[in-house]
CSV table of C-alpha atoms and ligand atoms in Angstrom, one decimal:
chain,number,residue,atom,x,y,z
A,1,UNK,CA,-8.4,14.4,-0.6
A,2,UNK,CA,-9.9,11.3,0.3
A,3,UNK,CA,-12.8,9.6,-1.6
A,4,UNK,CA,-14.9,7.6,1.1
A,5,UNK,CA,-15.7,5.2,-1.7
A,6,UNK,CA,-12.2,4.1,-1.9
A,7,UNK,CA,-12.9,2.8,1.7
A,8,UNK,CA,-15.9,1.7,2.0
A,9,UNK,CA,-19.5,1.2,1.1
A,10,UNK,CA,-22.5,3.6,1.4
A,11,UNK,CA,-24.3,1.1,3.7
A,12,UNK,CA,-21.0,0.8,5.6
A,13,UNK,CA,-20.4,4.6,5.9
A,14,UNK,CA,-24.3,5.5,7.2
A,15,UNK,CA,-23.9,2.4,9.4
A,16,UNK,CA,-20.8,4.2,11.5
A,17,UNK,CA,-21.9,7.8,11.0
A,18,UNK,CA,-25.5,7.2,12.1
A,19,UNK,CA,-24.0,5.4,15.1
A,20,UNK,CA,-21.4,8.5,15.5
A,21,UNK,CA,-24.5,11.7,15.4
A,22,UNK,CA,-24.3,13.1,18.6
A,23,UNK,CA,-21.5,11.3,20.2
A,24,UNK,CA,-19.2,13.4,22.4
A,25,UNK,CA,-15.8,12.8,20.7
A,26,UNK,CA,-13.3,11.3,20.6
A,27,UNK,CA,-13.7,7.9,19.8
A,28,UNK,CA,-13.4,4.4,17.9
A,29,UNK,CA,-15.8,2.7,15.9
A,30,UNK,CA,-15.3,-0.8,15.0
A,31,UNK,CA,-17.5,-2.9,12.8
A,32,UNK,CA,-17.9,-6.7,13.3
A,33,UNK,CA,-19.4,-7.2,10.6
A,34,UNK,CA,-16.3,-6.0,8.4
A,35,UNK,CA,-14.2,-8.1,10.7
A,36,UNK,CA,-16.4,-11.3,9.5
A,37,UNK,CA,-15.9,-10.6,6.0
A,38,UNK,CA,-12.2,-10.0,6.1
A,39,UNK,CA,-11.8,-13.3,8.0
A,40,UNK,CA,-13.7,-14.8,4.9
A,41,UNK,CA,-11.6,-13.2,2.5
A,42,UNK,CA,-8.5,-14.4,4.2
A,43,UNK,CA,-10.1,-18.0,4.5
A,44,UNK,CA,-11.1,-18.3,0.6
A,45,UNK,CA,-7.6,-17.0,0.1
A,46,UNK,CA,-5.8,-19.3,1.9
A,47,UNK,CA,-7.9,-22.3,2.5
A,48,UNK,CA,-5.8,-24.9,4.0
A,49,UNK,CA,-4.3,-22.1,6.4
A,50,UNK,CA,-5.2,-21.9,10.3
A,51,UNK,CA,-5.8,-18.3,11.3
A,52,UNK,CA,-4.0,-17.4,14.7
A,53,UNK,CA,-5.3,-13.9,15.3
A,54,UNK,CA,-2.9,-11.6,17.0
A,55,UNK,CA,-4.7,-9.9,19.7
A,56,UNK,CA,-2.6,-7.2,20.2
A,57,UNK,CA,-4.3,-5.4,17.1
A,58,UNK,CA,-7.7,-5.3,19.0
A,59,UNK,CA,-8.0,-7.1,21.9
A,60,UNK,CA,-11.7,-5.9,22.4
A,61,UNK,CA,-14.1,-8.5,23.7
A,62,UNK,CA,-16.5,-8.2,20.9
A,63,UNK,CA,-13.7,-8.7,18.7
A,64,UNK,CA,-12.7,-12.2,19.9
A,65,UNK,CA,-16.1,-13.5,20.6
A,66,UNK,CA,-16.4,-12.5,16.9
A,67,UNK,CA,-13.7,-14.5,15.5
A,68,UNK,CA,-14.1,-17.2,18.0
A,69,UNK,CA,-17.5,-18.2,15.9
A,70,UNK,CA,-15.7,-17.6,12.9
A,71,UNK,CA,-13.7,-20.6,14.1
A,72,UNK,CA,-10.2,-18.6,14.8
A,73,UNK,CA,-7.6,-19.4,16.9
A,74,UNK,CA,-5.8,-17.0,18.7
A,75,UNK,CA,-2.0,-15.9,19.0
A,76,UNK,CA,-1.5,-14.3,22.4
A,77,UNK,CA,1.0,-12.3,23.7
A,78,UNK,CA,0.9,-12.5,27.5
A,79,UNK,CA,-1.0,-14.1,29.8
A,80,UNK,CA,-3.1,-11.0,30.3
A,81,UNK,CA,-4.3,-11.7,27.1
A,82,UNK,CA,-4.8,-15.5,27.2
A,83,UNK,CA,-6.9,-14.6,30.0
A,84,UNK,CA,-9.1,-12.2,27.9
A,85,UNK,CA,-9.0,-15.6,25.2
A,86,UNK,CA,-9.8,-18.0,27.8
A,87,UNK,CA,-12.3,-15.4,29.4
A,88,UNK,CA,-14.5,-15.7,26.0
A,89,UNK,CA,-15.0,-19.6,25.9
A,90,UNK,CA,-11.8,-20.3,23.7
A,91,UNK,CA,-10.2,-23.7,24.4
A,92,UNK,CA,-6.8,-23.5,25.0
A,93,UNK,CA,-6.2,-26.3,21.8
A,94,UNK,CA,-7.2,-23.3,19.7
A,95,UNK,CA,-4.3,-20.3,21.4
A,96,UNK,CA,0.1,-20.3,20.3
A,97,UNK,CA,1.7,-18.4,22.4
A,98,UNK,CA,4.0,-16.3,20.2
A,99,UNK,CA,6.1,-14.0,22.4
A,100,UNK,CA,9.7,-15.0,22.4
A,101,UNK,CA,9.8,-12.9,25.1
A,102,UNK,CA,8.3,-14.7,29.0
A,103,UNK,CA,8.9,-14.8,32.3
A,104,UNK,CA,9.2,-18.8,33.5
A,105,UNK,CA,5.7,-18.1,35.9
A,106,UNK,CA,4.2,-16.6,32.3
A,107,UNK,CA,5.2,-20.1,30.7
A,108,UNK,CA,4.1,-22.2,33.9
A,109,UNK,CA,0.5,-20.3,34.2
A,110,UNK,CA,-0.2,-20.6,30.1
A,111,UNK,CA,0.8,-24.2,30.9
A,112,UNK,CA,-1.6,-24.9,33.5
A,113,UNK,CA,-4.6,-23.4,31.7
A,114,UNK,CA,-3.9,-25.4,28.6
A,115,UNK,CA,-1.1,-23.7,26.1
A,116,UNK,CA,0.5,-26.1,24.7
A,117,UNK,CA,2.0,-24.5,21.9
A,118,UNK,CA,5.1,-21.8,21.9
A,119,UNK,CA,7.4,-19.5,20.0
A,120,UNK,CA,10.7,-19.1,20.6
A,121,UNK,CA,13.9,-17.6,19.4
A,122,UNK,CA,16.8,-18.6,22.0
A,123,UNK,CA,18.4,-20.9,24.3
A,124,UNK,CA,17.5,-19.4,27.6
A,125,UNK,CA,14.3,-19.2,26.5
A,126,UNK,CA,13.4,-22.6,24.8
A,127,UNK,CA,15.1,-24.2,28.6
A,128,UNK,CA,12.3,-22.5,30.1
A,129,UNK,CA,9.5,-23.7,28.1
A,130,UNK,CA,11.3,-27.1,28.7
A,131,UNK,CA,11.1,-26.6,32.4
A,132,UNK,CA,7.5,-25.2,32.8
A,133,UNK,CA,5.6,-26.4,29.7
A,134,UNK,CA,6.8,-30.0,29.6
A,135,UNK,CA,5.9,-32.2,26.2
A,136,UNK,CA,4.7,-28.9,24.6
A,137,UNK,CA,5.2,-28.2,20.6
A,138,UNK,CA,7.7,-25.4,19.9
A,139,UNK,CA,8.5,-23.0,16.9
A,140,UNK,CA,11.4,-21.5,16.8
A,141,UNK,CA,11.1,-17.7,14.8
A,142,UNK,CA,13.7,-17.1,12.7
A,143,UNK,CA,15.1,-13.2,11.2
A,144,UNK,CA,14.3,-12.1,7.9
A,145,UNK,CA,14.4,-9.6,5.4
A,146,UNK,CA,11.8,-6.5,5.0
A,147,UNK,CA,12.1,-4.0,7.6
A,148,UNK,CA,12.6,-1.7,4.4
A,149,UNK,CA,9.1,-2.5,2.7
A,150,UNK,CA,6.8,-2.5,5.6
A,151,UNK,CA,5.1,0.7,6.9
A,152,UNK,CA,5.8,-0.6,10.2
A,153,UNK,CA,8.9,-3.0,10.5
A,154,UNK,CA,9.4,-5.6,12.9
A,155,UNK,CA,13.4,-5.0,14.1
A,156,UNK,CA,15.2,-7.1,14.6
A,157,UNK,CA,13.9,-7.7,18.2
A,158,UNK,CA,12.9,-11.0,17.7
A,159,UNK,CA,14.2,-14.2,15.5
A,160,UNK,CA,17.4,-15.7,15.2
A,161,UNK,CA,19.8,-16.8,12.6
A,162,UNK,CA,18.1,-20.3,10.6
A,163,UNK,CA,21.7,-21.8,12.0
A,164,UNK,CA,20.6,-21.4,15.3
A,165,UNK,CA,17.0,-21.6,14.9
A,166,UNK,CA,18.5,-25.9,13.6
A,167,UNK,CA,20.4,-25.6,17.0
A,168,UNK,CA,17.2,-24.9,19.3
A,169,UNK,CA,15.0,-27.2,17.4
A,170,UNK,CA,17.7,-29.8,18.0
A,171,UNK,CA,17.7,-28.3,21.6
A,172,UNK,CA,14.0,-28.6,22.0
A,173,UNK,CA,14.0,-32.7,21.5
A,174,UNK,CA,16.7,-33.3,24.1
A,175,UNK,CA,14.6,-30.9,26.8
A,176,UNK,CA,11.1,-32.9,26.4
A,177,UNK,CA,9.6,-30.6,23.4
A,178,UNK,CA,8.5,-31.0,20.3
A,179,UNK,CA,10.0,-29.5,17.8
A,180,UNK,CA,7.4,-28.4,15.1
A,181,UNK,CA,7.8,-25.8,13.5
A,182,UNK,CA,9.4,-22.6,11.9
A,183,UNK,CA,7.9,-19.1,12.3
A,184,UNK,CA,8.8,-15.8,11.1
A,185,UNK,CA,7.3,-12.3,10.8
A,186,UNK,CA,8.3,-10.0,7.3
A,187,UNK,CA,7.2,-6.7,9.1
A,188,UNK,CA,3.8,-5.1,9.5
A,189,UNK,CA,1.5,-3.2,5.9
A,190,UNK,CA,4.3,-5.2,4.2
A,191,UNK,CA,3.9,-3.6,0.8
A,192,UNK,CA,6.5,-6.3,-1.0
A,193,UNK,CA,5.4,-9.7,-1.7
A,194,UNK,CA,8.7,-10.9,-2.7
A,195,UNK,CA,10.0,-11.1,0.9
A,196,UNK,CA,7.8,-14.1,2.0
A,197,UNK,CA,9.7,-16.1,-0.6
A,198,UNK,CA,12.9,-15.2,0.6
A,199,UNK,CA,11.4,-16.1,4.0
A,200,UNK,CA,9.7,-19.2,2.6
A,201,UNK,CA,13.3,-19.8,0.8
A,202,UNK,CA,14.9,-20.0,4.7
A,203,UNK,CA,12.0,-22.1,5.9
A,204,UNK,CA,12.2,-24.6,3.0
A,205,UNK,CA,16.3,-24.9,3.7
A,206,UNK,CA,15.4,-25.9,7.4
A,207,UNK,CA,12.7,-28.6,7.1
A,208,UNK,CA,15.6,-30.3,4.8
A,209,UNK,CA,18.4,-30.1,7.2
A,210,UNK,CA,16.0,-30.7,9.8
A,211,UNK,CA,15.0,-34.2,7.9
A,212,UNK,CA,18.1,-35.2,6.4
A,213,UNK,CA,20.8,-34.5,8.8
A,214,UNK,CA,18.6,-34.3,12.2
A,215,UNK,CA,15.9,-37.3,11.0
A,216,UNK,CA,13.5,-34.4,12.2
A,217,UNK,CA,10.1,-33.9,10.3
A,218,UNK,CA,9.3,-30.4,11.1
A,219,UNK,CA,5.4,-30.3,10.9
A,220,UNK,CA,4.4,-26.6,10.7
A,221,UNK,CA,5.3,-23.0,9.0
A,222,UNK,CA,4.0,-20.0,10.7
A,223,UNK,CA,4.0,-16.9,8.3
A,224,UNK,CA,2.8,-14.4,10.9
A,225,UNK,CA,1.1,-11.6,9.7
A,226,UNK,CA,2.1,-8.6,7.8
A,227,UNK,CA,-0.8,-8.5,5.4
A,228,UNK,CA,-2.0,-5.2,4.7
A,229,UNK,CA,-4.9,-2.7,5.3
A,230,UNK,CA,-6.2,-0.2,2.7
A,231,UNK,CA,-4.7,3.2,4.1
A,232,UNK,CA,-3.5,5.9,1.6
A,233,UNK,CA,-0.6,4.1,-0.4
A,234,UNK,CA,-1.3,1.8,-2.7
A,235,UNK,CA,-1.1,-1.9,-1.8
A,236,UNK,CA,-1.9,-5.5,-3.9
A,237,UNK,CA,-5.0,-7.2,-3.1
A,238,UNK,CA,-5.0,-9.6,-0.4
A,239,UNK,CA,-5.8,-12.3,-2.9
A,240,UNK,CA,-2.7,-11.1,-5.0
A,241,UNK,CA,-0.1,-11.8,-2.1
A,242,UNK,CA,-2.3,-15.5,-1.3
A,243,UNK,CA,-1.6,-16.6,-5.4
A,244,UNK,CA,2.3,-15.3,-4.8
A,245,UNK,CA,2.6,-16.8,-1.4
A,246,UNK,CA,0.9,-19.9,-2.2
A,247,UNK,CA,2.8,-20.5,-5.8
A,248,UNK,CA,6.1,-20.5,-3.5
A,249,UNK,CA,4.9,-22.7,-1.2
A,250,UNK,CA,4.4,-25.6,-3.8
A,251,UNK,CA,7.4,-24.7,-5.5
A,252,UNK,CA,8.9,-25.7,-2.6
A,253,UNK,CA,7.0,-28.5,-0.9
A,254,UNK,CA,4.4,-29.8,-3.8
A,255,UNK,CA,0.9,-30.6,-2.9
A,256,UNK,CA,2.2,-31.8,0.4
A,257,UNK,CA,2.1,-28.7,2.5
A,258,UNK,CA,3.4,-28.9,6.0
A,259,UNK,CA,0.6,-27.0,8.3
A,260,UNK,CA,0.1,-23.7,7.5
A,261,UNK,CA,-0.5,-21.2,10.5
A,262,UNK,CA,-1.0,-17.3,9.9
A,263,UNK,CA,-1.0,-14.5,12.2
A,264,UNK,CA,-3.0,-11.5,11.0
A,265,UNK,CA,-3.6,-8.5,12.8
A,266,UNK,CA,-3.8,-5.4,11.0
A,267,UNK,CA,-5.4,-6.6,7.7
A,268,UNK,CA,-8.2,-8.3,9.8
A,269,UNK,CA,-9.0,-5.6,11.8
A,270,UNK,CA,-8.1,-2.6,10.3
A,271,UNK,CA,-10.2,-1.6,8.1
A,272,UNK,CA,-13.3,-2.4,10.5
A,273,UNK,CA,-12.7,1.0,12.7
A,274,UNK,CA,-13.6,4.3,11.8
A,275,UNK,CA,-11.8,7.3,14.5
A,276,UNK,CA,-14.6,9.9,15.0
A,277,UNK,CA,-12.5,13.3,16.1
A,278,UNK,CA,-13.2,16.9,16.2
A,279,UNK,CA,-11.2,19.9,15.5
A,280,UNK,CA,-10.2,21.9,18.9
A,281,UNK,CA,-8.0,25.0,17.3
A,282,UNK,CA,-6.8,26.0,13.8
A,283,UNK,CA,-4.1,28.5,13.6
A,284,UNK,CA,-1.2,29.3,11.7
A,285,UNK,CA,2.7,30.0,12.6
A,286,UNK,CA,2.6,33.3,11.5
A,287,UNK,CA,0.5,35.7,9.4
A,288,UNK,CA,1.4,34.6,5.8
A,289,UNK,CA,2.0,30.8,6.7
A,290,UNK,CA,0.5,28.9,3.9
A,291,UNK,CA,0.4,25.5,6.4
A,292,UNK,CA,-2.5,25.6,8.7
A,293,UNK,CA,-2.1,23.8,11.7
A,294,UNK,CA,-5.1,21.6,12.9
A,295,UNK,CA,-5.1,20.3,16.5
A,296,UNK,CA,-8.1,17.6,16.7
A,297,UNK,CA,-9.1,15.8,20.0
A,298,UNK,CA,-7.1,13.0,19.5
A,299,UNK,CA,-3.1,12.0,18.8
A,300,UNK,CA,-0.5,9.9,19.2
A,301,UNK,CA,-1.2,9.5,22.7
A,302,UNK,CA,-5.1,8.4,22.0
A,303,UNK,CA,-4.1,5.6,19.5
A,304,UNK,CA,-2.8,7.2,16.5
A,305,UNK,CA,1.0,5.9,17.4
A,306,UNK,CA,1.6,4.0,14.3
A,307,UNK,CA,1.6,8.0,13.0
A,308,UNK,CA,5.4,8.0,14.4
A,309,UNK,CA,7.9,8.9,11.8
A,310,UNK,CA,4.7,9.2,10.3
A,311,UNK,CA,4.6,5.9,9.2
A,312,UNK,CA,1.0,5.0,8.9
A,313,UNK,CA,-1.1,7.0,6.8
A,314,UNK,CA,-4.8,6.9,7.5
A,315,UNK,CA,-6.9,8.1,5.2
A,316,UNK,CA,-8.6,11.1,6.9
A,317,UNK,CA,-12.2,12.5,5.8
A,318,UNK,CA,-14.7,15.3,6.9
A,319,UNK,CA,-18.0,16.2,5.6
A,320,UNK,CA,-17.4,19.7,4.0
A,321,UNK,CA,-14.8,17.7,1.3
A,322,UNK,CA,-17.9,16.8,-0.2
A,323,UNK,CA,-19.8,19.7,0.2
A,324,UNK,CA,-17.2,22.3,-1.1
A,325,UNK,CA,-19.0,22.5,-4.7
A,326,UNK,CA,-15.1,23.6,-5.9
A,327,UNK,CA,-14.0,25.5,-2.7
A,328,UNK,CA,-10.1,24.4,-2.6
A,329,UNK,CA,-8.0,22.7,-0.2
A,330,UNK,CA,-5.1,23.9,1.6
A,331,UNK,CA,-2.2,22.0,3.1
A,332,UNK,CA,-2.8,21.2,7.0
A,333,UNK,CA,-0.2,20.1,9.9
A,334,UNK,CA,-2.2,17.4,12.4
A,335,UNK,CA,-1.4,17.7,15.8
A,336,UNK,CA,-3.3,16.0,18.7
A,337,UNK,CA,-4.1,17.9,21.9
A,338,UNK,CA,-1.4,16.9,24.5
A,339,UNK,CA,1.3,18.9,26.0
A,340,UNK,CA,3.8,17.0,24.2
A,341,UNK,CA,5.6,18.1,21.4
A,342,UNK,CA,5.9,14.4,20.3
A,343,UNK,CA,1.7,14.9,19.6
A,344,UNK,CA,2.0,15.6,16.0
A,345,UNK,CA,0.7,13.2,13.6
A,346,UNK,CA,1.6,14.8,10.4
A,347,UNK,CA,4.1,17.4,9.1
A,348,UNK,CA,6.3,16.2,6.6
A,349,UNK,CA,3.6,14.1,4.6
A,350,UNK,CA,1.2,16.7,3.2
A,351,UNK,CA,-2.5,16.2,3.7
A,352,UNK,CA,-5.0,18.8,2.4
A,353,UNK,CA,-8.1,19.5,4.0
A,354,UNK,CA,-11.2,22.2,2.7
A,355,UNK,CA,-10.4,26.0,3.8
A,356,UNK,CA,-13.6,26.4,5.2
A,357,UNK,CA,-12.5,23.9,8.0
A,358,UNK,CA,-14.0,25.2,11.2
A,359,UNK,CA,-13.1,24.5,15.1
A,360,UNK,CA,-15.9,22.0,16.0
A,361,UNK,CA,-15.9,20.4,12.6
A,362,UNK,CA,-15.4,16.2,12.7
A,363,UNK,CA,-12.6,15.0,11.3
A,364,UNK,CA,-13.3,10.8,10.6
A,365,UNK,CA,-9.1,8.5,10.5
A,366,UNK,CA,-10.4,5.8,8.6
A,367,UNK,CA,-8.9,2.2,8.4
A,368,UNK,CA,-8.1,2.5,12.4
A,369,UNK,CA,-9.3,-0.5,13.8
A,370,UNK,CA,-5.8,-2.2,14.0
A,371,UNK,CA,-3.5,-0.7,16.6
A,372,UNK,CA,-5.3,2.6,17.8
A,373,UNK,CA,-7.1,1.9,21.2
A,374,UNK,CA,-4.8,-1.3,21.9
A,375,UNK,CA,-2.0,1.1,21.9
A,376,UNK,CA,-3.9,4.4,23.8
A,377,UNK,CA,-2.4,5.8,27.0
A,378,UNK,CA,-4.6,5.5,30.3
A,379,UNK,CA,-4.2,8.9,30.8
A,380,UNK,CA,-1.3,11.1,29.9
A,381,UNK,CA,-2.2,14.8,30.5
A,382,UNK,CA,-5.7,14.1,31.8
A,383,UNK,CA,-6.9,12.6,28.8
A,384,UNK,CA,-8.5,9.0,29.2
A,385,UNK,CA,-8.0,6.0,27.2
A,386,UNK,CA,-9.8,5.9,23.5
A,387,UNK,CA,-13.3,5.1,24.0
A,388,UNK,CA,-14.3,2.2,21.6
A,389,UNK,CA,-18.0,1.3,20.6
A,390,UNK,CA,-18.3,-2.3,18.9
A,391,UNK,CA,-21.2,-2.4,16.0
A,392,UNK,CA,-23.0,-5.9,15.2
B,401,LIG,C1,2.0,-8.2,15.8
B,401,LIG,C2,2.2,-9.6,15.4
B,401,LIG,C3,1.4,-10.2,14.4
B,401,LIG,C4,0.4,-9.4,13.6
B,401,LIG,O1,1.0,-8.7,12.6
B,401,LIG,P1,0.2,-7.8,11.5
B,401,LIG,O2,1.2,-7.2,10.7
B,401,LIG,O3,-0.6,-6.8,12.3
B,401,LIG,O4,-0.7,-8.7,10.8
B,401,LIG,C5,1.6,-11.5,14.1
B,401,LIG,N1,2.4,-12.3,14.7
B,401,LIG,C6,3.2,-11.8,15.7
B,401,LIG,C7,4.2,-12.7,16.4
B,401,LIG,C8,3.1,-10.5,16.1
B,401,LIG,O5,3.9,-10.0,17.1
């Protein structure tokens, strides 16, 4: 069972609960001031880096205006989001827009407020940044290994080939571009360090064609994000991935980095939210089952999606595992509250809750500020989006 201590202080802990007391649930709980010091840690980490935070995590407002006077830029996905950006006083200077993926009045509009700097990953693509966002800098994304380490891969939806990721950069001169730099993404809670080098190993083999055979000096590396939150399984320290990640960066390029741009979502914001739920029904299958089942107030249709496949595995606590003085715990299926059978957040992976679990009881998903009320339905079965309270 979890030990709150693993995740987070006392003075963090009475901060969200004595926020939570009497709160109808469900709902999400996100701490700025947790935000602020992961931001930190990332900047000590990886001080010459620029930090392009991808809203999607948490595109709350208080959660931009946060990192806006942290000094972040911002890596948007549509232009529903750069509005929200652009909406909270950020200049335009400070956004990429990293979707490979835009309609031609997307590219125009980001344009016209300002973007002037944009992923890519094909040809049809890259002729429509030429067309609507003339003179602007361009990244092309390349594929890359890890899909098999992270707890939630990246397919291979996006990137190309490094072969034609040289073409498009090529490309990008001859249509009015810049070509800048090279991005790529190793898959989200990436648990193995060893796949940036690889990815850095790719990188390093374009900037040389790129100067030696195209008289191209490509300026920038994008490294996305992919660093991790603290959920149940074990993962390095965020300053153990910067010393790896950093050591093959001058391996490869000296004390002369190109610029470094990364993309953090999850390990920014993650471990600033707190889930507050509440148990609806406990029953069992039949009368000897040894597996309750625990339906709470929320599910994968509230924000716990990463729980597909059961991929993400949020630490999960509730007052009585303190107070059980050596009452045991039995083995538990989650389930969410919907009609759809889809709505179960755990089955295979055991988690053990206290016996004397009772309907009404809270259950608190810990490390779920990334990815939960971003990704909440507006109202499948009746059920409205994830309510989210932001704490200075
Ligand atoms: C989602 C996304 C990120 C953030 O990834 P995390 O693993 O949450 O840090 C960064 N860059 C791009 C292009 C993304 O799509």
């Amino acid at each position: 069972m979890t030990r709150l201590s693993d995740y987070c202080t006392e003075s963090e802990w009475a901060k969200i609960k004595n926020f939570s007391e009497g709160k109808e649930t469900p709902f999400l709980v996100v701490d700025l001031d947790i935000i602020k010091q992961k931001y930190d840690e990332l900047m000590n980490c990886f001080p010459m880096a620029k930090i392009h935070y991808a809203l999607k995590a948490n595109p709350g407002a208080p959660v931009i205006e946060t990192l806006r006077d942290m000094g972040s830029n911002f890596d948007i996905a549509s232009i529903f989001e750069l509005n929200k950006v652009l909406d909270s006083g950020v200049s335009p200077d400070r956004i990429s827009y990293g979707n490979t993926i835009k309609k031609a009045a997307h590219v125009r509009y980001a344009y016209e407020r300002g973007v002037r700097l944009f992923a890519t990953d094909s040809k049809a693509d890259l002729q429509n940044i030429g067309e609507n966002a003339p003179g602007s800098k361009i990244f092309v994304r390349i594929l890359v290994e890890g899909g098999e380490t992270a707890e939630w891969p990246l397919s291979r939806k996006f990137g190309c080939h490094p072969d034609m990721a040289i073409d498009l950069l090529v490309q990008a001169k001859g249509l009015g571009l810049v070509p800048y730099g090279i991005s790529f993404h190793v898959g989200s809670q990436q648990r193995d360090i060893a796949v940036w080098d690889a990815a850095l190993s790719k990188v390093k083999y374009m900037f040389d064609w790129m100067r030696y055979e195209e008289n191209v000096e490509l300026k920038m590396i994008n490294m996305g994000g992919g660093f991790p939150a603290n959920y149940i399984s074990e993962v390095n320290p965020i300053n153990v991935y910067a010393e790896e990640i950093l050591r093959y960066l001058h391996d490869d390029y000296g004390d002369e980095l190109p610029e470094i741009i990364l993309e953090p979502g999850r390990s920014l914001v993650g471990e600033s939210g707190v889930l507050v739920s509440e148990v609806v029904l406990i029953s069992r299958k039949s009368r000897t089952d040894l597996k309750r089942w625990v339906y709470v107030d929320v599910g994968l249709f509230q924000g716990l999606i990463e729980t597909l496949g059961e991929s993400i595995k949020y630490p999960l606590y509730c007052e009585k595992m303190d107070q059980q003085g050596g009452e045991k715990a039995g083995s538990v299926v989650l389930a969410g509250p919907t009609c759809d059978s889809t709505d179960i957040m755990y089955e295979q992976v055991s988690y053990a809750l206290p016996h004397n679990l009772a309907v009404g009881d809270r259950i608190y998903w810990l490390t779920t500020g990334a990815y939960t009320n971003s990704y909440s339905s507006v109202e499948f079965n009746g059920f409205p989006p994830l309510k989210t309270y932001f704490l200075p």
